[in-house]
């Protein structure tokens, strides 16, 4: 017969309600085990193809710089293009060095750049066909780089 005041007992008959706190603590609780020395989290290394695509975005960025400065309307626009390319190449360097923050920023900027360029492709095709080809290659590279960076931890590179 089950009494109303025995609600703290489980089906095996153990008395969980009155166990000392140290016996109820889970074995993985950090309060019962001494803390291990803090080790930096290892970021997974970029795979071969991810590295190649990231490097390709930097090379393509530098390759299209003369065309972008050629169509710049002012010196200020040309300097802004050169500065943006230098910052992009520096970001690629940090991504290749293994910085997690740089990977996040790189993936974010790939997405933003891809969307900004892709929506202007139809107009660019009518006005500047060579720019359309250059921008199309940039879109393909940035989309590929984004997919590679985001999925880098899913299928680690086997070398």
Coordinates of C-alpha atoms in Angstrom, one line a residue:
X1 CA 0.0 0.0 0.0
X2 CA 1.3 3.5 -0.9
X3 CA 1.0 6.2 1.7
X4 CA 0.6 9.9 0.8
X5 CA 3.8 10.9 2.7
X6 CA 6.0 8.5 0.7
X7 CA 6.1 10.6 -2.4
X8 CA 9.9 11.1 -2.1
X9 CA 10.5 7.4 -2.6
X10 CA 11.2 6.1 -6.1
X11 CA 10.1 2.7 -7.5
X12 CA 13.2 0.9 -6.1
X13 CA 12.4 1.9 -2.6
X14 CA 15.4 4.2 -2.1
X15 CA 14.9 7.3 -0.1
X16 CA 16.1 10.2 -2.4
X17 CA 14.5 12.9 -0.3
X18 CA 16.9 12.4 2.6
X19 CA 20.2 11.8 0.9
X20 CA 23.0 14.2 1.8
X21 CA 23.7 16.8 -0.8
X22 CA 27.1 15.3 -1.6
X23 CA 25.6 12.0 -2.6
X24 CA 23.0 13.6 -4.9
X25 CA 25.5 15.6 -6.9
X26 CA 26.1 14.3 -10.3
X27 CA 29.5 12.8 -10.9
X28 CA 30.3 15.4 -13.5
X29 CA 29.5 18.3 -11.2
X30 CA 32.4 20.8 -11.1
X31 CA 32.0 21.3 -7.3
X32 CA 33.1 17.8 -6.5
X33 CA 36.1 17.6 -8.8
X34 CA 39.1 19.8 -8.8
X35 CA 39.3 22.1 -11.7
X36 CA 41.7 21.1 -14.4
X37 CA 44.2 23.6 -15.7
X38 CA 42.7 26.0 -18.2
X39 CA 43.6 24.9 -21.7
X40 CA 42.8 27.0 -24.7
X41 CA 40.1 25.5 -26.9
X42 CA 41.7 24.1 -30.0
X43 CA 40.1 25.5 -33.1
X44 CA 39.9 22.9 -35.9
X45 CA 42.4 23.5 -38.6
X46 CA 41.0 24.5 -42.0
X47 CA 40.9 21.8 -44.5
X48 CA 42.8 21.9 -47.8
X49 CA 39.8 23.0 -49.9
X50 CA 38.7 25.6 -47.4
X51 CA 42.2 27.1 -47.3
X52 CA 42.3 27.1 -51.1
X53 CA 39.0 28.9 -51.4
X54 CA 39.8 31.4 -48.7
X55 CA 43.1 32.2 -50.5
X56 CA 41.3 32.4 -53.8
X57 CA 39.0 35.1 -52.4
X58 CA 42.0 37.1 -51.4
X59 CA 43.7 36.7 -54.8
X60 CA 40.5 37.5 -56.6
X61 CA 40.0 40.6 -54.5
X62 CA 43.5 41.8 -55.4
X63 CA 42.9 40.9 -59.1
X64 CA 39.8 43.0 -59.4
X65 CA 41.3 46.0 -57.7
X66 CA 42.6 47.7 -60.9
X67 CA 39.1 47.4 -62.4
X68 CA 37.5 48.9 -59.4
X69 CA 40.0 51.8 -59.2
X70 CA 39.5 52.3 -63.0
X71 CA 35.7 52.9 -62.6
X72 CA 36.1 54.9 -59.4
X73 CA 34.7 58.4 -59.7
X74 CA 37.1 60.1 -57.4
X75 CA 40.5 59.6 -55.7
X76 CA 38.6 59.1 -52.4
X77 CA 36.7 56.2 -53.9
X78 CA 40.0 54.6 -55.2
X79 CA 41.6 55.0 -51.8
X80 CA 38.6 53.4 -50.2
X81 CA 38.8 50.4 -52.6
X82 CA 42.5 49.9 -51.9
X83 CA 41.9 50.2 -48.1
X84 CA 39.1 47.7 -48.3
X85 CA 41.2 45.2 -50.3
X86 CA 44.1 45.6 -47.7
X87 CA 41.7 44.9 -44.9
X88 CA 40.2 41.9 -46.7
X89 CA 43.7 40.4 -47.3
X90 CA 44.6 41.0 -43.6
X91 CA 41.3 39.3 -42.6
X92 CA 42.2 36.3 -44.8
X93 CA 45.6 36.2 -43.2
X94 CA 44.0 36.0 -39.7
X95 CA 41.6 33.3 -40.9
X96 CA 44.5 31.2 -42.3
X97 CA 46.3 31.7 -39.0
X98 CA 43.5 30.0 -37.2
X99 CA 41.7 32.9 -35.4
X100 CA 38.1 31.9 -34.5
X101 CA 37.0 35.6 -34.4
X102 CA 38.4 36.1 -37.8
X103 CA 36.5 33.1 -39.1
X104 CA 33.3 34.5 -37.8
X105 CA 34.0 37.9 -39.2
X106 CA 35.1 36.4 -42.5
X107 CA 31.9 34.3 -42.9
X108 CA 29.8 37.3 -41.9
X109 CA 31.5 39.6 -44.4
X110 CA 31.3 37.0 -47.2
X111 CA 27.6 36.8 -46.6
X112 CA 27.1 40.6 -46.6
X113 CA 29.4 41.1 -49.6
X114 CA 27.6 38.3 -51.5
X115 CA 24.2 39.8 -50.9
X116 CA 25.3 43.3 -51.8
X117 CA 26.9 42.3 -55.0
X118 CA 24.4 39.7 -56.1
X119 CA 21.4 42.1 -55.9
X120 CA 23.2 44.5 -58.2
X121 CA 24.2 41.9 -60.9
X122 CA 21.3 42.5 -63.3
X123 CA 21.9 46.2 -63.4
X124 CA 25.7 45.7 -63.7
X125 CA 25.1 43.3 -66.7
X126 CA 23.3 46.0 -68.6
X127 CA 25.8 48.8 -67.7
X128 CA 29.2 47.1 -67.4
X129 CA 29.4 43.5 -68.7
X130 CA 33.1 43.0 -67.7
X131 CA 32.1 44.1 -64.2
X132 CA 29.3 41.6 -64.3
X133 CA 31.7 38.8 -65.0
X134 CA 34.1 39.9 -62.3
X135 CA 31.3 40.3 -59.7
X136 CA 29.9 36.9 -60.7
X137 CA 33.2 35.2 -59.9
X138 CA 33.4 37.1 -56.7
X139 CA 29.9 35.9 -55.7
X140 CA 30.7 32.3 -56.5
X141 CA 34.0 32.5 -54.5
X142 CA 32.3 34.1 -51.5
X143 CA 29.4 31.7 -51.4
X144 CA 31.8 28.8 -51.6
X145 CA 34.0 30.3 -48.9
X146 CA 31.1 30.8 -46.7
X147 CA 29.9 27.2 -47.1
X148 CA 33.4 25.9 -46.5
X149 CA 34.0 28.0 -43.4
X150 CA 30.6 27.2 -41.8
X151 CA 30.9 23.5 -42.5
X152 CA 34.6 23.2 -41.6
X153 CA 33.9 21.4 -38.4
X154 CA 31.4 19.0 -39.8
X155 CA 33.7 17.0 -42.0
X156 CA 37.3 17.6 -40.8
X157 CA 40.0 17.3 -43.4
X158 CA 41.7 13.9 -43.5
X159 CA 45.3 14.3 -44.6

